[in-house]
Amino acid sequence: MTNCAVIGAPKLSEKGAVPALELDDGAVLTEVGALLQYVADLNPGAGLAPPHGTMDRYRLVEWINFIATEIHAAFVPLWKSDLTAEAKEATRQQLLRKFGYVAKRLASTPYLMGETFTAADAYLYTVLVWTKFVKLDLASLPALTDYMKRIAARQSAQKVRAVESAPA
């Protein structure tokens, strides 16, 4: 595996608040979709992304893009302190509709791509965790709450949570 470091995006990129990964050669890769696929491709045996050129790979890209553009981006207004309560509630309802689409898929399969956990699942889980910070109740979408429990039970998710909660 190549050595790389996650670096604060504002330090490395004019794009603003996007994740950034500094590679061994000093190059910087940004944007969640690119980073997820890059990291998945570092270890193809982990199964986080289907092989290039397959329809399954394009389905993965489709899910990652949906999460990035329709869900992740929709959270932005909820982080703003100057947004009215009514506008925040409208944003929450919009997010619930988008999460409803995802829940419909997850009602019939354990992961977005079927039986296999992929990079898209890692991303979806991340944005689902944000719902507790913006007071978005997912109780009406039991497929999503079951999915969150399933992902949280994974050893890899437990390791990440331990790192995130460790003192800096």
PDB file of C-alpha atoms in Angstrom:
ATOM      1  CA  MET A   1       0.000   0.000   0.000  1.00  0.00           C
ATOM      2  CA  THR A   2       1.250   3.446  -0.807  1.00  0.00           C
ATOM      3  CA  ASN A   3       1.806   5.901   1.999  1.00  0.00           C
ATOM      4  CA  CYS A   4      -0.551   8.841   2.054  1.00  0.00           C
ATOM      5  CA  ALA A   5      -1.889  11.281   4.572  1.00  0.00           C
ATOM      6  CA  VAL A   6      -5.253  12.919   5.032  1.00  0.00           C
ATOM      7  CA  ILE A   7      -4.618  16.644   5.160  1.00  0.00           C
ATOM      8  CA  GLY A   8      -6.966  19.502   5.947  1.00  0.00           C
ATOM      9  CA  ALA A   9      -8.355  20.640   2.593  1.00  0.00           C
ATOM     10  CA  PRO A  10      -8.146  24.409   3.134  1.00  0.00           C
ATOM     11  CA  LYS A  11      -4.381  24.034   3.590  1.00  0.00           C
ATOM     12  CA  LEU A  12      -3.992  22.168   0.298  1.00  0.00           C
ATOM     13  CA  SER A  13      -6.807  23.148  -1.978  1.00  0.00           C
ATOM     14  CA  GLU A  14      -8.524  26.275  -3.187  1.00  0.00           C
ATOM     15  CA  LYS A  15     -11.741  24.264  -3.391  1.00  0.00           C
ATOM     16  CA  GLY A  16     -12.545  24.893   0.239  1.00  0.00           C
ATOM     17  CA  ALA A  17     -13.958  22.322   2.617  1.00  0.00           C
ATOM     18  CA  VAL A  18     -13.370  19.105   0.740  1.00  0.00           C
ATOM     19  CA  PRO A  19     -11.301  16.175   1.992  1.00  0.00           C
ATOM     20  CA  ALA A  20      -7.796  15.976   0.604  1.00  0.00           C
ATOM     21  CA  LEU A  21      -5.260  13.188   0.453  1.00  0.00           C
ATOM     22  CA  GLU A  22      -1.578  13.943   0.007  1.00  0.00           C
ATOM     23  CA  LEU A  23       0.209  11.147  -1.850  1.00  0.00           C
ATOM     24  CA  ASP A  24       3.837  10.057  -1.527  1.00  0.00           C
ATOM     25  CA  ASP A  25       4.872  12.147  -4.517  1.00  0.00           C
ATOM     26  CA  GLY A  26       3.325  15.287  -3.013  1.00  0.00           C
ATOM     27  CA  ALA A  27       0.321  15.253  -5.344  1.00  0.00           C
ATOM     28  CA  VAL A  28      -2.998  16.033  -3.699  1.00  0.00           C
ATOM     29  CA  LEU A  29      -6.207  14.198  -4.549  1.00  0.00           C
ATOM     30  CA  THR A  30      -9.529  15.773  -3.543  1.00  0.00           C
ATOM     31  CA  GLU A  31     -13.277  15.050  -3.733  1.00  0.00           C
ATOM     32  CA  VAL A  32     -14.923  12.225  -1.834  1.00  0.00           C
ATOM     33  CA  GLY A  33     -15.819  10.174  -4.916  1.00  0.00           C
ATOM     34  CA  ALA A  34     -12.245  10.164  -6.188  1.00  0.00           C
ATOM     35  CA  LEU A  35     -10.800   9.455  -2.738  1.00  0.00           C
ATOM     36  CA  LEU A  36     -13.144   6.546  -2.081  1.00  0.00           C
ATOM     37  CA  GLN A  37     -12.274   4.880  -5.358  1.00  0.00           C
ATOM     38  CA  TYR A  38      -8.562   5.559  -4.936  1.00  0.00           C
ATOM     39  CA  VAL A  39      -8.452   4.028  -1.454  1.00  0.00           C
ATOM     40  CA  ALA A  40     -10.565   1.065  -2.602  1.00  0.00           C
ATOM     41  CA  ASP A  41      -8.218   0.470  -5.530  1.00  0.00           C
ATOM     42  CA  LEU A  42      -5.166   0.419  -3.232  1.00  0.00           C
ATOM     43  CA  ASN A  43      -6.347  -2.975  -1.993  1.00  0.00           C
ATOM     44  CA  PRO A  44      -8.529  -4.638  -4.647  1.00  0.00           C
ATOM     45  CA  GLY A  45      -8.743  -7.807  -2.566  1.00  0.00           C
ATOM     46  CA  ALA A  46     -10.777  -5.989   0.080  1.00  0.00           C
ATOM     47  CA  GLY A  47     -13.710  -5.789  -2.335  1.00  0.00           C
ATOM     48  CA  LEU A  48     -14.515  -2.137  -1.624  1.00  0.00           C
ATOM     49  CA  ALA A  49     -14.914  -1.488  -5.358  1.00  0.00           C
ATOM     50  CA  PRO A  50     -15.737  -3.787  -8.250  1.00  0.00           C
ATOM     51  CA  PRO A  51     -13.171  -4.055 -11.055  1.00  0.00           C
ATOM     52  CA  HIS A  52     -12.820  -1.181 -13.532  1.00  0.00           C
ATOM     53  CA  GLY A  53     -14.869  -1.510 -16.701  1.00  0.00           C
ATOM     54  CA  THR A  54     -17.635  -3.603 -15.155  1.00  0.00           C
ATOM     55  CA  MET A  55     -21.248  -2.549 -14.816  1.00  0.00           C
ATOM     56  CA  ASP A  56     -20.917  -3.086 -11.075  1.00  0.00           C
ATOM     57  CA  ARG A  57     -18.141  -0.457 -10.981  1.00  0.00           C
ATOM     58  CA  TYR A  58     -20.419   2.024 -12.731  1.00  0.00           C
ATOM     59  CA  ARG A  59     -23.179   1.217 -10.230  1.00  0.00           C
ATOM     60  CA  LEU A  60     -20.702   1.975  -7.432  1.00  0.00           C
ATOM     61  CA  VAL A  61     -19.857   5.312  -9.054  1.00  0.00           C
ATOM     62  CA  GLU A  62     -23.569   5.963  -9.408  1.00  0.00           C
ATOM     63  CA  TRP A  63     -24.154   5.402  -5.666  1.00  0.00           C
ATOM     64  CA  ILE A  64     -21.143   7.487  -4.644  1.00  0.00           C
ATOM     65  CA  ASN A  65     -22.289  10.359  -6.857  1.00  0.00           C
ATOM     66  CA  PHE A  66     -25.853  10.154  -5.547  1.00  0.00           C
ATOM     67  CA  ILE A  67     -24.631  10.279  -1.959  1.00  0.00           C
ATOM     68  CA  ALA A  68     -22.270  13.179  -2.735  1.00  0.00           C
ATOM     69  CA  THR A  69     -24.620  15.350  -4.746  1.00  0.00           C
ATOM     70  CA  GLU A  70     -28.048  14.522  -3.381  1.00  0.00           C
ATOM     71  CA  ILE A  71     -27.386  13.680   0.265  1.00  0.00           C
ATOM     72  CA  HIS A  72     -24.024  15.034   1.429  1.00  0.00           C
ATOM     73  CA  ALA A  73     -24.569  18.392  -0.284  1.00  0.00           C
ATOM     74  CA  ALA A  74     -28.096  18.629   1.120  1.00  0.00           C
ATOM     75  CA  PHE A  75     -26.688  18.733   4.668  1.00  0.00           C
ATOM     76  CA  VAL A  76     -24.893  22.046   4.046  1.00  0.00           C
ATOM     77  CA  PRO A  77     -27.802  24.339   5.038  1.00  0.00           C
ATOM     78  CA  LEU A  78     -28.240  22.441   8.302  1.00  0.00           C
ATOM     79  CA  TRP A  79     -24.735  23.387   9.454  1.00  0.00           C
ATOM     80  CA  LYS A  80     -25.435  27.124   9.035  1.00  0.00           C
ATOM     81  CA  SER A  81     -26.309  28.999  12.201  1.00  0.00           C
ATOM     82  CA  ASP A  82     -28.153  31.798  10.399  1.00  0.00           C
ATOM     83  CA  LEU A  83     -30.729  29.561   8.679  1.00  0.00           C
ATOM     84  CA  THR A  84     -34.277  29.890   9.967  1.00  0.00           C
ATOM     85  CA  ALA A  85     -35.924  27.007  11.792  1.00  0.00           C
ATOM     86  CA  GLU A  86     -38.446  26.712   8.961  1.00  0.00           C
ATOM     87  CA  ALA A  87     -35.707  26.460   6.322  1.00  0.00           C
ATOM     88  CA  LYS A  88     -33.885  23.832   8.365  1.00  0.00           C
ATOM     89  CA  GLU A  89     -37.073  21.801   8.702  1.00  0.00           C
ATOM     90  CA  ALA A  90     -37.659  22.010   4.939  1.00  0.00           C
ATOM     91  CA  THR A  91     -34.099  20.765   4.404  1.00  0.00           C
ATOM     92  CA  ARG A  92     -34.674  17.880   6.811  1.00  0.00           C
ATOM     93  CA  GLN A  93     -37.808  16.870   4.911  1.00  0.00           C
ATOM     94  CA  GLN A  94     -35.890  17.021   1.626  1.00  0.00           C
ATOM     95  CA  LEU A  95     -33.191  14.789   3.117  1.00  0.00           C
ATOM     96  CA  LEU A  96     -35.792  12.329   4.393  1.00  0.00           C
ATOM     97  CA  ARG A  97     -37.153  11.967   0.840  1.00  0.00           C
ATOM     98  CA  LYS A  98     -33.655  11.257  -0.485  1.00  0.00           C
ATOM     99  CA  PHE A  99     -32.946   8.845   2.342  1.00  0.00           C
ATOM    100  CA  GLY A 100     -36.292   7.204   1.524  1.00  0.00           C
ATOM    101  CA  TYR A 101     -34.944   6.312  -1.923  1.00  0.00           C
ATOM    102  CA  VAL A 102     -31.894   4.699  -0.296  1.00  0.00           C
ATOM    103  CA  ALA A 103     -34.047   2.923   2.302  1.00  0.00           C
ATOM    104  CA  LYS A 104     -36.108   1.367  -0.479  1.00  0.00           C
ATOM    105  CA  ARG A 105     -32.926  -0.218  -1.858  1.00  0.00           C
ATOM    106  CA  LEU A 106     -31.722  -1.326   1.574  1.00  0.00           C
ATOM    107  CA  ALA A 107     -35.069  -2.930   2.405  1.00  0.00           C
ATOM    108  CA  SER A 108     -34.191  -5.716  -0.029  1.00  0.00           C
ATOM    109  CA  THR A 109     -30.415  -6.016   0.304  1.00  0.00           C
ATOM    110  CA  PRO A 110     -27.895  -5.688   3.148  1.00  0.00           C
ATOM    111  CA  TYR A 111     -25.662  -3.199   1.304  1.00  0.00           C
ATOM    112  CA  LEU A 112     -26.066  -0.686  -1.514  1.00  0.00           C
ATOM    113  CA  MET A 113     -24.398  -3.014  -4.015  1.00  0.00           C
ATOM    114  CA  GLY A 114     -26.105  -6.177  -2.780  1.00  0.00           C
ATOM    115  CA  GLU A 115     -24.341  -8.670  -0.549  1.00  0.00           C
ATOM    116  CA  THR A 116     -20.966  -6.881  -0.528  1.00  0.00           C
ATOM    117  CA  PHE A 117     -19.929  -3.905   1.600  1.00  0.00           C
ATOM    118  CA  THR A 118     -18.311  -1.280  -0.640  1.00  0.00           C
ATOM    119  CA  ALA A 119     -16.816   2.198  -0.460  1.00  0.00           C
ATOM    120  CA  ALA A 120     -20.316   3.571  -1.124  1.00  0.00           C
ATOM    121  CA  ASP A 121     -21.529   1.962   2.102  1.00  0.00           C
ATOM    122  CA  ALA A 122     -18.705   3.580   4.067  1.00  0.00           C
ATOM    123  CA  TYR A 123     -19.731   6.954   2.647  1.00  0.00           C
ATOM    124  CA  LEU A 124     -23.440   6.435   3.251  1.00  0.00           C
ATOM    125  CA  TYR A 125     -22.781   5.380   6.830  1.00  0.00           C
ATOM    126  CA  THR A 126     -20.754   8.553   7.385  1.00  0.00           C
ATOM    127  CA  VAL A 127     -23.554  10.843   6.233  1.00  0.00           C
ATOM    128  CA  LEU A 128     -26.131   8.815   8.139  1.00  0.00           C
ATOM    129  CA  VAL A 129     -24.159   9.436  11.340  1.00  0.00           C
ATOM    130  CA  TRP A 130     -24.510  13.169  10.682  1.00  0.00           C
ATOM    131  CA  THR A 131     -28.295  12.875  11.075  1.00  0.00           C
ATOM    132  CA  LYS A 132     -27.953  12.826  14.860  1.00  0.00           C
ATOM    133  CA  PHE A 133     -26.072  16.147  14.790  1.00  0.00           C
ATOM    134  CA  VAL A 134     -28.744  17.910  12.706  1.00  0.00           C
ATOM    135  CA  LYS A 135     -31.751  16.413  14.487  1.00  0.00           C
ATOM    136  CA  LEU A 136     -32.941  14.339  11.543  1.00  0.00           C
ATOM    137  CA  ASP A 137     -35.067  11.483  12.855  1.00  0.00           C
ATOM    138  CA  LEU A 138     -34.753   8.307  10.763  1.00  0.00           C
ATOM    139  CA  ALA A 139     -37.353   6.327  12.745  1.00  0.00           C
ATOM    140  CA  SER A 140     -39.704   6.355   9.752  1.00  0.00           C
ATOM    141  CA  LEU A 141     -37.031   4.545   7.707  1.00  0.00           C
ATOM    142  CA  PRO A 142     -36.346   1.283   9.577  1.00  0.00           C
ATOM    143  CA  ALA A 143     -34.250  -0.095   6.717  1.00  0.00           C
ATOM    144  CA  LEU A 144     -31.775   2.734   7.360  1.00  0.00           C
ATOM    145  CA  THR A 145     -31.688   2.290  11.120  1.00  0.00           C
ATOM    146  CA  ASP A 146     -31.110  -1.464  10.628  1.00  0.00           C
ATOM    147  CA  TYR A 147     -28.388  -0.672   8.093  1.00  0.00           C
ATOM    148  CA  MET A 148     -26.681   1.689  10.533  1.00  0.00           C
ATOM    149  CA  LYS A 149     -26.658  -1.025  13.204  1.00  0.00           C
ATOM    150  CA  ARG A 150     -25.267  -3.536  10.691  1.00  0.00           C
ATOM    151  CA  ILE A 151     -22.448  -1.181   9.651  1.00  0.00           C
ATOM    152  CA  ALA A 152     -21.708  -0.113  13.248  1.00  0.00           C
ATOM    153  CA  ALA A 153     -21.255  -3.782  14.190  1.00  0.00           C
ATOM    154  CA  ARG A 154     -18.485  -4.211  11.597  1.00  0.00           C
ATOM    155  CA  GLN A 155     -15.003  -4.455  13.088  1.00  0.00           C
ATOM    156  CA  SER A 156     -13.709  -1.807  10.655  1.00  0.00           C
ATOM    157  CA  ALA A 157     -16.372   0.690  11.785  1.00  0.00           C
ATOM    158  CA  GLN A 158     -15.512   0.023  15.416  1.00  0.00           C
ATOM    159  CA  LYS A 159     -11.822   0.668  14.698  1.00  0.00           C
ATOM    160  CA  VAL A 160     -12.615   3.980  12.991  1.00  0.00           C
ATOM    161  CA  ARG A 161     -14.813   5.101  15.880  1.00  0.00           C
ATOM    162  CA  ALA A 162     -12.000   4.252  18.331  1.00  0.00           C
ATOM    163  CA  VAL A 163      -9.530   6.360  16.320  1.00  0.00           C
ATOM    164  CA  GLU A 164     -12.003   9.240  16.021  1.00  0.00           C
ATOM    165  CA  SER A 165     -12.641   9.292  19.767  1.00  0.00           C
ATOM    166  CA  ALA A 166      -8.961   9.032  20.737  1.00  0.00           C
ATOM    167  CA  PRO A 167      -7.420  12.221  22.116  1.00  0.00           C
ATOM    168  CA  ALA A 168      -5.306  14.121  19.604  1.00  0.00           C
TER     169      ALA A 168
END
